[in-house]
PDB file of C-alpha atoms in Angstrom:
ATOM      1  CA  UNK A   1       4.905  -4.765   2.335  1.00 88.00           C
ATOM      2  CA  UNK A   2       2.771  -7.332   3.144  1.00 92.00           C
ATOM      3  CA  UNK A   3      -1.020  -6.566   3.370  1.00 93.00           C
ATOM      4  CA  UNK A   4      -4.494  -7.022   2.474  1.00 92.00           C
ATOM      5  CA  UNK A   5      -4.038  -4.795  -1.052  1.00 93.00           C
ATOM      6  CA  UNK A   6      -1.968  -8.147  -2.223  1.00 92.00           C
ATOM      7  CA  UNK A   7      -4.633 -10.155  -3.254  1.00 90.00           C
ATOM      8  CA  UNK A   8      -2.765 -11.605  -6.319  1.00 88.00           C
ATOM      9  CA  UNK A   9      -2.888 -15.475  -5.791  1.00 83.00           C
ATOM     10  CA  UNK A  10      -5.304 -15.596  -3.316  1.00 84.00           C
ATOM     11  CA  UNK A  11      -8.626 -17.835  -3.500  1.00 84.00           C
ATOM     12  CA  UNK A  12     -11.960 -17.722  -2.039  1.00 87.00           C
ATOM     13  CA  UNK A  13     -13.373 -13.839  -2.474  1.00 84.00           C
ATOM     14  CA  UNK A  14     -15.822 -15.217  -4.992  1.00 87.00           C
ATOM     15  CA  UNK A  15     -16.484 -14.486  -8.701  1.00 88.00           C
ATOM     16  CA  UNK A  16     -15.626 -10.590  -9.438  1.00 84.00           C
ATOM     17  CA  UNK A  17     -18.617  -8.363 -10.104  1.00 85.00           C
ATOM     18  CA  UNK A  18     -19.313  -6.565 -13.547  1.00 90.00           C
ATOM     19  CA  UNK A  19     -21.282  -3.826 -14.467  1.00 92.00           C
ATOM     20  CA  UNK A  20     -22.376  -3.379 -18.386  1.00 94.00           C
ATOM     21  CA  UNK A  21     -21.724   0.033 -19.453  1.00 94.00           C
ATOM     22  CA  UNK A  22     -20.281   0.869 -16.105  1.00 93.00           C
ATOM     23  CA  UNK A  23     -19.406   4.529 -15.445  1.00 94.00           C
ATOM     24  CA  UNK A  24     -16.402   6.301 -15.103  1.00 92.00           C
ATOM     25  CA  UNK A  25     -16.975   7.276 -11.238  1.00 95.00           C
ATOM     26  CA  UNK A  26     -20.581   6.325  -9.630  1.00 95.00           C
ATOM     27  CA  UNK A  27     -20.771   9.357  -7.356  1.00 96.00           C
ATOM     28  CA  UNK A  28     -19.620  12.692  -7.311  1.00 97.00           C
ATOM     29  CA  UNK A  29     -16.804  12.229  -4.464  1.00 97.00           C
ATOM     30  CA  UNK A  30     -15.529   9.848  -6.464  1.00 97.00           C
ATOM     31  CA  UNK A  31     -14.969  12.224  -9.660  1.00 95.00           C
ATOM     32  CA  UNK A  32     -13.489  14.885  -7.097  1.00 95.00           C
ATOM     33  CA  UNK A  33     -10.835  12.315  -4.918  1.00 96.00           C
ATOM     34  CA  UNK A  34      -9.591  11.181  -8.067  1.00 92.00           C
ATOM     35  CA  UNK A  35      -9.419  15.064  -8.894  1.00 89.00           C
ATOM     36  CA  UNK A  36      -7.068  15.882  -5.884  1.00 90.00           C
ATOM     37  CA  UNK A  37      -4.923  12.990  -5.851  1.00 90.00           C
ATOM     38  CA  UNK A  38      -3.728  13.155  -9.679  1.00 87.00           C
ATOM     39  CA  UNK A  39      -3.824  17.251  -9.204  1.00 87.00           C
ATOM     40  CA  UNK A  40      -1.272  16.802  -5.896  1.00 89.00           C
ATOM     41  CA  UNK A  41       0.569  14.085  -7.696  1.00 88.00           C
ATOM     42  CA  UNK A  42       1.252  16.834 -10.556  1.00 86.00           C
ATOM     43  CA  UNK A  43       2.042  19.846  -8.078  1.00 86.00           C
ATOM     44  CA  UNK A  44       4.487  17.380  -6.404  1.00 86.00           C
ATOM     45  CA  UNK A  45       3.273  17.167  -2.557  1.00 89.00           C
ATOM     46  CA  UNK A  46       4.009  13.254  -3.391  1.00 90.00           C
ATOM     47  CA  UNK A  47       4.723  10.276  -6.176  1.00 88.00           C
ATOM     48  CA  UNK A  48       2.967   7.490  -7.105  1.00 89.00           C
ATOM     49  CA  UNK A  49       4.660   5.159  -5.357  1.00 92.00           C
ATOM     50  CA  UNK A  50       3.834   6.874  -2.072  1.00 93.00           C
ATOM     51  CA  UNK A  51       0.392   6.996  -2.896  1.00 94.00           C
ATOM     52  CA  UNK A  52       0.577   3.374  -3.263  1.00 94.00           C
ATOM     53  CA  UNK A  53       2.114   2.873   0.426  1.00 95.00           C
ATOM     54  CA  UNK A  54      -0.586   4.906   2.396  1.00 95.00           C
ATOM     55  CA  UNK A  55      -3.085   3.196   1.005  1.00 96.00           C
ATOM     56  CA  UNK A  56      -1.040  -0.032   1.075  1.00 95.00           C
ATOM     57  CA  UNK A  57      -1.419   0.509   5.294  1.00 95.00           C
ATOM     58  CA  UNK A  58      -5.170   0.904   5.672  1.00 96.00           C
ATOM     59  CA  UNK A  59      -6.040  -1.734   8.438  1.00 96.00           C
ATOM     60  CA  UNK A  60      -7.178  -4.997   6.489  1.00 95.00           C
ATOM     61  CA  UNK A  61     -10.763  -4.692   7.557  1.00 95.00           C
ATOM     62  CA  UNK A  62     -11.443  -1.478   6.451  1.00 96.00           C
ATOM     63  CA  UNK A  63      -9.893  -2.242   3.208  1.00 95.00           C
ATOM     64  CA  UNK A  64     -11.832  -5.090   2.679  1.00 92.00           C
ATOM     65  CA  UNK A  65     -15.162  -2.830   3.481  1.00 94.00           C
ATOM     66  CA  UNK A  66     -14.582   0.007   1.479  1.00 95.00           C
ATOM     67  CA  UNK A  67     -14.581   0.991  -2.563  1.00 94.00           C
ATOM     68  CA  UNK A  68     -11.749   1.203  -4.804  1.00 94.00           C
ATOM     69  CA  UNK A  69     -11.815   5.044  -4.143  1.00 96.00           C
ATOM     70  CA  UNK A  70     -12.051   5.227  -0.968  1.00 97.00           C
ATOM     71  CA  UNK A  71      -9.046   4.183  -1.015  1.00 97.00           C
ATOM     72  CA  UNK A  72      -7.382   7.356  -2.819  1.00 96.00           C
ATOM     73  CA  UNK A  73      -9.444   8.946  -0.028  1.00 96.00           C
ATOM     74  CA  UNK A  74      -7.791   7.692   2.963  1.00 97.00           C
ATOM     75  CA  UNK A  75      -4.250   7.412   0.691  1.00 96.00           C
ATOM     76  CA  UNK A  76      -4.150  10.925  -0.019  1.00 95.00           C
ATOM     77  CA  UNK A  77      -5.212  12.278   3.429  1.00 95.00           C
ATOM     78  CA  UNK A  78      -3.103  10.448   4.972  1.00 96.00           C
ATOM     79  CA  UNK A  79      -0.155  11.557   3.256  1.00 95.00           C
ATOM     80  CA  UNK A  80      -1.573  14.872   3.864  1.00 94.00           C
ATOM     81  CA  UNK A  81      -0.977  14.459   7.679  1.00 95.00           C
ATOM     82  CA  UNK A  82       2.286  12.854   7.262  1.00 94.00           C
ATOM     83  CA  UNK A  83       3.670  15.572   5.043  1.00 92.00           C
ATOM     84  CA  UNK A  84       2.901  18.604   7.815  1.00 93.00           C
ATOM     85  CA  UNK A  85       0.368  19.626   5.054  1.00 92.00           C
ATOM     86  CA  UNK A  86      -2.693  18.913   6.854  1.00 93.00           C
ATOM     87  CA  UNK A  87      -3.576  18.382  10.166  1.00 94.00           C
ATOM     88  CA  UNK A  88      -6.555  15.402  11.527  1.00 95.00           C
ATOM     89  CA  UNK A  89      -7.990  17.991  13.010  1.00 95.00           C
ATOM     90  CA  UNK A  90      -8.598  20.195   9.523  1.00 95.00           C
ATOM     91  CA  UNK A  91      -9.441  17.344   7.553  1.00 94.00           C
ATOM     92  CA  UNK A  92     -12.008  16.348  10.145  1.00 94.00           C
ATOM     93  CA  UNK A  93     -13.627  20.003  10.372  1.00 94.00           C
ATOM     94  CA  UNK A  94     -12.645  21.024   6.831  1.00 92.00           C
ATOM     95  CA  UNK A  95     -10.863  24.419   7.877  1.00 93.00           C
ATOM     96  CA  UNK A  96      -7.580  25.124   8.124  1.00 91.00           C
ATOM     97  CA  UNK A  97      -5.855  26.621  10.461  1.00 91.00           C
ATOM     98  CA  UNK A  98      -2.149  25.870  10.696  1.00 88.00           C
ATOM     99  CA  UNK A  99      -0.065  27.271   7.361  1.00 89.00           C
ATOM    100  CA  UNK A 100       1.516  24.711   5.477  1.00 88.00           C
ATOM    101  CA  UNK A 101       5.410  24.060   4.714  1.00 91.00           C
ATOM    102  CA  UNK A 102       7.737  26.170   2.879  1.00 93.00           C
ATOM    103  CA  UNK A 103       8.426  23.855   0.349  1.00 91.00           C
ATOM    104  CA  UNK A 104       4.944  23.003  -0.015  1.00 90.00           C
ATOM    105  CA  UNK A 105       4.182  27.177  -0.384  1.00 90.00           C
ATOM    106  CA  UNK A 106       7.048  26.827  -2.836  1.00 90.00           C
ATOM    107  CA  UNK A 107       5.024  24.753  -5.358  1.00 88.00           C
ATOM    108  CA  UNK A 108       3.003  26.080  -8.528  1.00 84.00           C
ATOM    109  CA  UNK A 109      -0.777  25.684  -9.326  1.00 82.00           C
ATOM    110  CA  UNK A 110      -0.570  23.399 -12.085  1.00 83.00           C
ATOM    111  CA  UNK A 111      -2.243  25.343 -15.467  1.00 85.00           C
ATOM    112  CA  UNK A 112      -5.676  24.278 -15.672  1.00 84.00           C
ATOM    113  CA  UNK A 113      -5.077  24.244 -19.574  1.00 86.00           C
ATOM    114  CA  UNK A 114      -2.021  21.867 -18.936  1.00 83.00           C
ATOM    115  CA  UNK A 115      -3.770  19.300 -16.943  1.00 81.00           C
ATOM    116  CA  UNK A 116      -5.110  16.813 -19.528  1.00 81.00           C
ATOM    117  CA  UNK A 117      -1.454  16.943 -21.721  1.00 81.00           C
ATOM    118  CA  UNK A 118      -0.232  15.650 -18.320  1.00 78.00           C
ATOM    119  CA  UNK A 119      -2.250  12.726 -18.188  1.00 76.00           C
ATOM    120  CA  UNK A 120      -2.279  11.978 -21.834  1.00 76.00           C
ATOM    121  CA  UNK A 121       1.499  11.805 -21.333  1.00 74.00           C
ATOM    122  CA  UNK A 122       1.921  10.732 -18.020  1.00 62.00           C
ATOM    123  CA  UNK A 123       5.115  10.660 -15.869  1.00 64.00           C
ATOM    124  CA  UNK A 124       8.364  10.159 -16.716  1.00 66.00           C
ATOM    125  CA  UNK A 125       9.493   6.996 -15.196  1.00 79.00           C
ATOM    126  CA  UNK A 126      12.632   6.247 -16.989  1.00 84.00           C
ATOM    127  CA  UNK A 127      15.603   6.674 -15.045  1.00 86.00           C
ATOM    128  CA  UNK A 128      19.612   6.613 -14.879  1.00 90.00           C
ATOM    129  CA  UNK A 129      22.020   3.281 -13.779  1.00 92.00           C
ATOM    130  CA  UNK A 130      25.644   3.076 -13.368  1.00 92.00           C
ATOM    131  CA  UNK A 131      25.972  -0.655 -14.031  1.00 94.00           C
ATOM    132  CA  UNK A 132      24.987  -3.077 -17.325  1.00 96.00           C
ATOM    133  CA  UNK A 133      21.962  -5.673 -16.922  1.00 97.00           C
ATOM    134  CA  UNK A 134      22.505  -8.307 -14.876  1.00 97.00           C
ATOM    135  CA  UNK A 135      20.233 -10.988 -17.016  1.00 98.00           C
ATOM    136  CA  UNK A 136      19.849 -11.339 -20.958  1.00 97.00           C
ATOM    137  CA  UNK A 137      16.504 -12.405 -22.947  1.00 97.00           C
ATOM    138  CA  UNK A 138      16.374 -15.566 -22.121  1.00 97.00           C
ATOM    139  CA  UNK A 139      17.949 -16.746 -18.510  1.00 98.00           C
ATOM    140  CA  UNK A 140      16.635 -18.407 -15.940  1.00 98.00           C
ATOM    141  CA  UNK A 141      15.492 -16.421 -12.770  1.00 98.00           C
ATOM    142  CA  UNK A 142      14.855 -16.944  -9.091  1.00 97.00           C
ATOM    143  CA  UNK A 143      13.048 -14.051  -7.065  1.00 97.00           C
ATOM    144  CA  UNK A 144      13.812 -13.280  -3.807  1.00 96.00           C
ATOM    145  CA  UNK A 145      12.093 -14.589  -0.579  1.00 95.00           C
ATOM    146  CA  UNK A 146      12.246 -11.070   0.658  1.00 93.00           C
ATOM    147  CA  UNK A 147       8.965  -9.315   3.284  1.00 93.00           C
ATOM    148  CA  UNK A 148      10.124  -5.261   3.216  1.00 92.00           C
ATOM    149  CA  UNK A 149       8.142  -3.414   5.837  1.00 91.00           C
ATOM    150  CA  UNK A 150       8.191  -1.199   3.157  1.00 91.00           C
ATOM    151  CA  UNK A 151       7.235  -0.663  -0.069  1.00 93.00           C
ATOM    152  CA  UNK A 152       7.354  -2.849  -2.929  1.00 95.00           C
ATOM    153  CA  UNK A 153       6.207  -4.120  -6.127  1.00 95.00           C
ATOM    154  CA  UNK A 154       7.389  -7.904  -5.770  1.00 96.00           C
ATOM    155  CA  UNK A 155       4.164 -10.230  -5.081  1.00 95.00           C
ATOM    156  CA  UNK A 156       3.673 -12.213  -2.200  1.00 95.00           C
ATOM    157  CA  UNK A 157       2.455 -15.388  -4.365  1.00 94.00           C
ATOM    158  CA  UNK A 158       5.681 -14.969  -6.959  1.00 95.00           C
ATOM    159  CA  UNK A 159       8.369 -14.865  -4.448  1.00 96.00           C
ATOM    160  CA  UNK A 160      11.003 -18.129  -4.550  1.00 96.00           C
ATOM    161  CA  UNK A 161       9.963 -19.005  -8.125  1.00 96.00           C
ATOM    162  CA  UNK A 162      11.558 -19.748 -10.984  1.00 97.00           C
ATOM    163  CA  UNK A 163      10.880 -17.542 -13.839  1.00 97.00           C
ATOM    164  CA  UNK A 164      12.484 -16.787 -17.871  1.00 98.00           C
ATOM    165  CA  UNK A 165      13.764 -13.417 -18.980  1.00 98.00           C
ATOM    166  CA  UNK A 166      11.478 -12.775 -21.842  1.00 98.00           C
ATOM    167  CA  UNK A 167      12.208  -9.020 -22.524  1.00 97.00           C
ATOM    168  CA  UNK A 168      14.779  -6.006 -21.149  1.00 97.00           C
ATOM    169  CA  UNK A 169      12.750  -3.209 -20.194  1.00 96.00           C
ATOM    170  CA  UNK A 170      15.049  -0.587 -19.640  1.00 95.00           C
ATOM    171  CA  UNK A 171      15.912   1.082 -16.439  1.00 95.00           C
ATOM    172  CA  UNK A 172      13.071   2.625 -14.437  1.00 94.00           C
ATOM    173  CA  UNK A 173      13.204   4.501 -11.348  1.00 93.00           C
ATOM    174  CA  UNK A 174      12.823   2.301  -8.569  1.00 94.00           C
ATOM    175  CA  UNK A 175       9.501   2.471  -6.452  1.00 93.00           C
ATOM    176  CA  UNK A 176      10.676   0.650  -3.713  1.00 93.00           C
ATOM    177  CA  UNK A 177      13.152   3.751  -3.146  1.00 92.00           C
ATOM    178  CA  UNK A 178      10.774   6.534  -3.828  1.00 89.00           C
ATOM    179  CA  UNK A 179       8.460   5.531  -0.873  1.00 90.00           C
ATOM    180  CA  UNK A 180      11.161   6.470   1.533  1.00 84.00           C
ATOM    181  CA  UNK A 181      12.091   9.270  -0.130  1.00 78.00           C
ATOM    182  CA  UNK A 182      14.717   8.468  -2.514  1.00 80.00           C
ATOM    183  CA  UNK A 183      12.930   9.369  -6.034  1.00 78.00           C
ATOM    184  CA  UNK A 184      15.823   9.446  -8.444  1.00 83.00           C
ATOM    185  CA  UNK A 185      17.091   6.005  -7.767  1.00 90.00           C
ATOM    186  CA  UNK A 186      16.229   3.931 -11.140  1.00 94.00           C
ATOM    187  CA  UNK A 187      16.787  -0.001 -11.723  1.00 96.00           C
ATOM    188  CA  UNK A 188      16.848  -2.488 -14.249  1.00 97.00           C
ATOM    189  CA  UNK A 189      13.176  -3.845 -15.239  1.00 97.00           C
ATOM    190  CA  UNK A 190      12.245  -6.666 -17.172  1.00 98.00           C
ATOM    191  CA  UNK A 191       9.717  -8.832 -17.740  1.00 98.00           C
ATOM    192  CA  UNK A 192      10.091 -12.524 -16.187  1.00 98.00           C
ATOM    193  CA  UNK A 193       7.864 -15.246 -17.786  1.00 98.00           C
ATOM    194  CA  UNK A 194       6.528 -17.543 -15.570  1.00 98.00           C
ATOM    195  CA  UNK A 195       4.947 -21.059 -15.919  1.00 97.00           C
ATOM    196  CA  UNK A 196       1.840 -21.700 -13.810  1.00 95.00           C
ATOM    197  CA  UNK A 197       3.105 -24.741 -13.180  1.00 95.00           C
ATOM    198  CA  UNK A 198       5.705 -23.428 -11.257  1.00 96.00           C
ATOM    199  CA  UNK A 199       2.936 -21.112  -9.824  1.00 94.00           C
ATOM    200  CA  UNK A 200       0.180 -23.260  -8.772  1.00 92.00           C
ATOM    201  CA  UNK A 201       1.564 -27.183  -9.788  1.00 93.00           C
ATOM    202  CA  UNK A 202      -0.823 -29.567 -11.021  1.00 92.00           C
ATOM    203  CA  UNK A 203      -3.626 -27.990 -11.403  1.00 90.00           C
ATOM    204  CA  UNK A 204      -2.382 -25.217 -13.717  1.00 92.00           C
ATOM    205  CA  UNK A 205      -3.243 -25.505 -17.619  1.00 92.00           C
ATOM    206  CA  UNK A 206      -1.012 -26.796 -19.585  1.00 90.00           C
ATOM    207  CA  UNK A 207      -0.853 -23.405 -21.313  1.00 93.00           C
ATOM    208  CA  UNK A 208      -1.132 -21.119 -18.319  1.00 95.00           C
ATOM    209  CA  UNK A 209       1.595 -18.286 -17.960  1.00 97.00           C
ATOM    210  CA  UNK A 210       1.906 -15.342 -15.900  1.00 96.00           C
ATOM    211  CA  UNK A 211       4.206 -12.564 -17.140  1.00 97.00           C
ATOM    212  CA  UNK A 212       5.573 -10.099 -14.598  1.00 97.00           C
ATOM    213  CA  UNK A 213       7.451  -6.145 -14.637  1.00 96.00           C
ATOM    214  CA  UNK A 214      10.240  -7.131 -12.593  1.00 97.00           C
ATOM    215  CA  UNK A 215      13.266  -4.930 -10.580  1.00 97.00           C
ATOM    216  CA  UNK A 216      16.514  -6.509 -10.346  1.00 98.00           C
ATOM    217  CA  UNK A 217      17.159  -6.620  -7.305  1.00 97.00           C
ATOM    218  CA  UNK A 218      13.869  -8.675  -7.000  1.00 97.00           C
ATOM    219  CA  UNK A 219      15.920 -11.197  -9.138  1.00 98.00           C
ATOM    220  CA  UNK A 220      19.019 -13.655  -8.827  1.00 97.00           C
ATOM    221  CA  UNK A 221      20.052 -16.819 -11.240  1.00 96.00           C
ATOM    222  CA  UNK A 222      17.895 -19.940 -10.643  1.00 94.00           C
ATOM    223  CA  UNK A 223      20.289 -21.665  -8.707  1.00 90.00           C
ATOM    224  CA  UNK A 224      21.341 -19.508  -5.847  1.00 84.00           C
ATOM    225  CA  UNK A 225      18.703 -19.917  -2.951  1.00 77.00           C
ATOM    226  CA  UNK A 226      15.701 -17.456  -2.876  1.00 69.00           C
ATOM    227  CA  UNK A 227      15.855 -16.276   1.062  1.00 68.00           C
ATOM    228  CA  UNK A 228      16.928 -12.864   1.024  1.00 57.00           C
TER     229      UNK A 228
END
């Protein structure tokens, strides 16, 4: 979706602040927010892509004014309400008044001793696709010009531009579908190289290039029109 989270290619936000010896968490609530989100993912309450999409829907001014882990907190709260796991009143008061849905009650808690191993190995990202890849290394492709209201991993600044297939990455679970409750759909994925001048014109440096991992559904042959 087109929202304030998609800042790629934009200018005018000033220099990036860097902090020497920056800690992992600045405050205790950040650590707890991280833990709640990660354990919710591990328990199967929602997928990482659903979590991202919940954060993308934060109003623009609130997004810009709030720190990183507050985005996580807002996104988690949104999902808990939408999935019927908690009510807005329960989140506001910190007191449970309703039972959880049956599907949630059947989930098993993640054993404490298993958490470190799960975090270290991440989660399975590879799926199955029933057709051969449409593109190969060296093919010139154009990205589609799409503007879905749901989740997409296609940045705005890359839409409609021409790139070259750098590598085939294999079939990965399709994030766009996972946010609308279709978690098993997979899609061929490629690393695509975009020349700097293709994206930013003559102001780009002679060696500038961007490599982006892209789902096959975002791509068409170079000669085709980008509108979709």
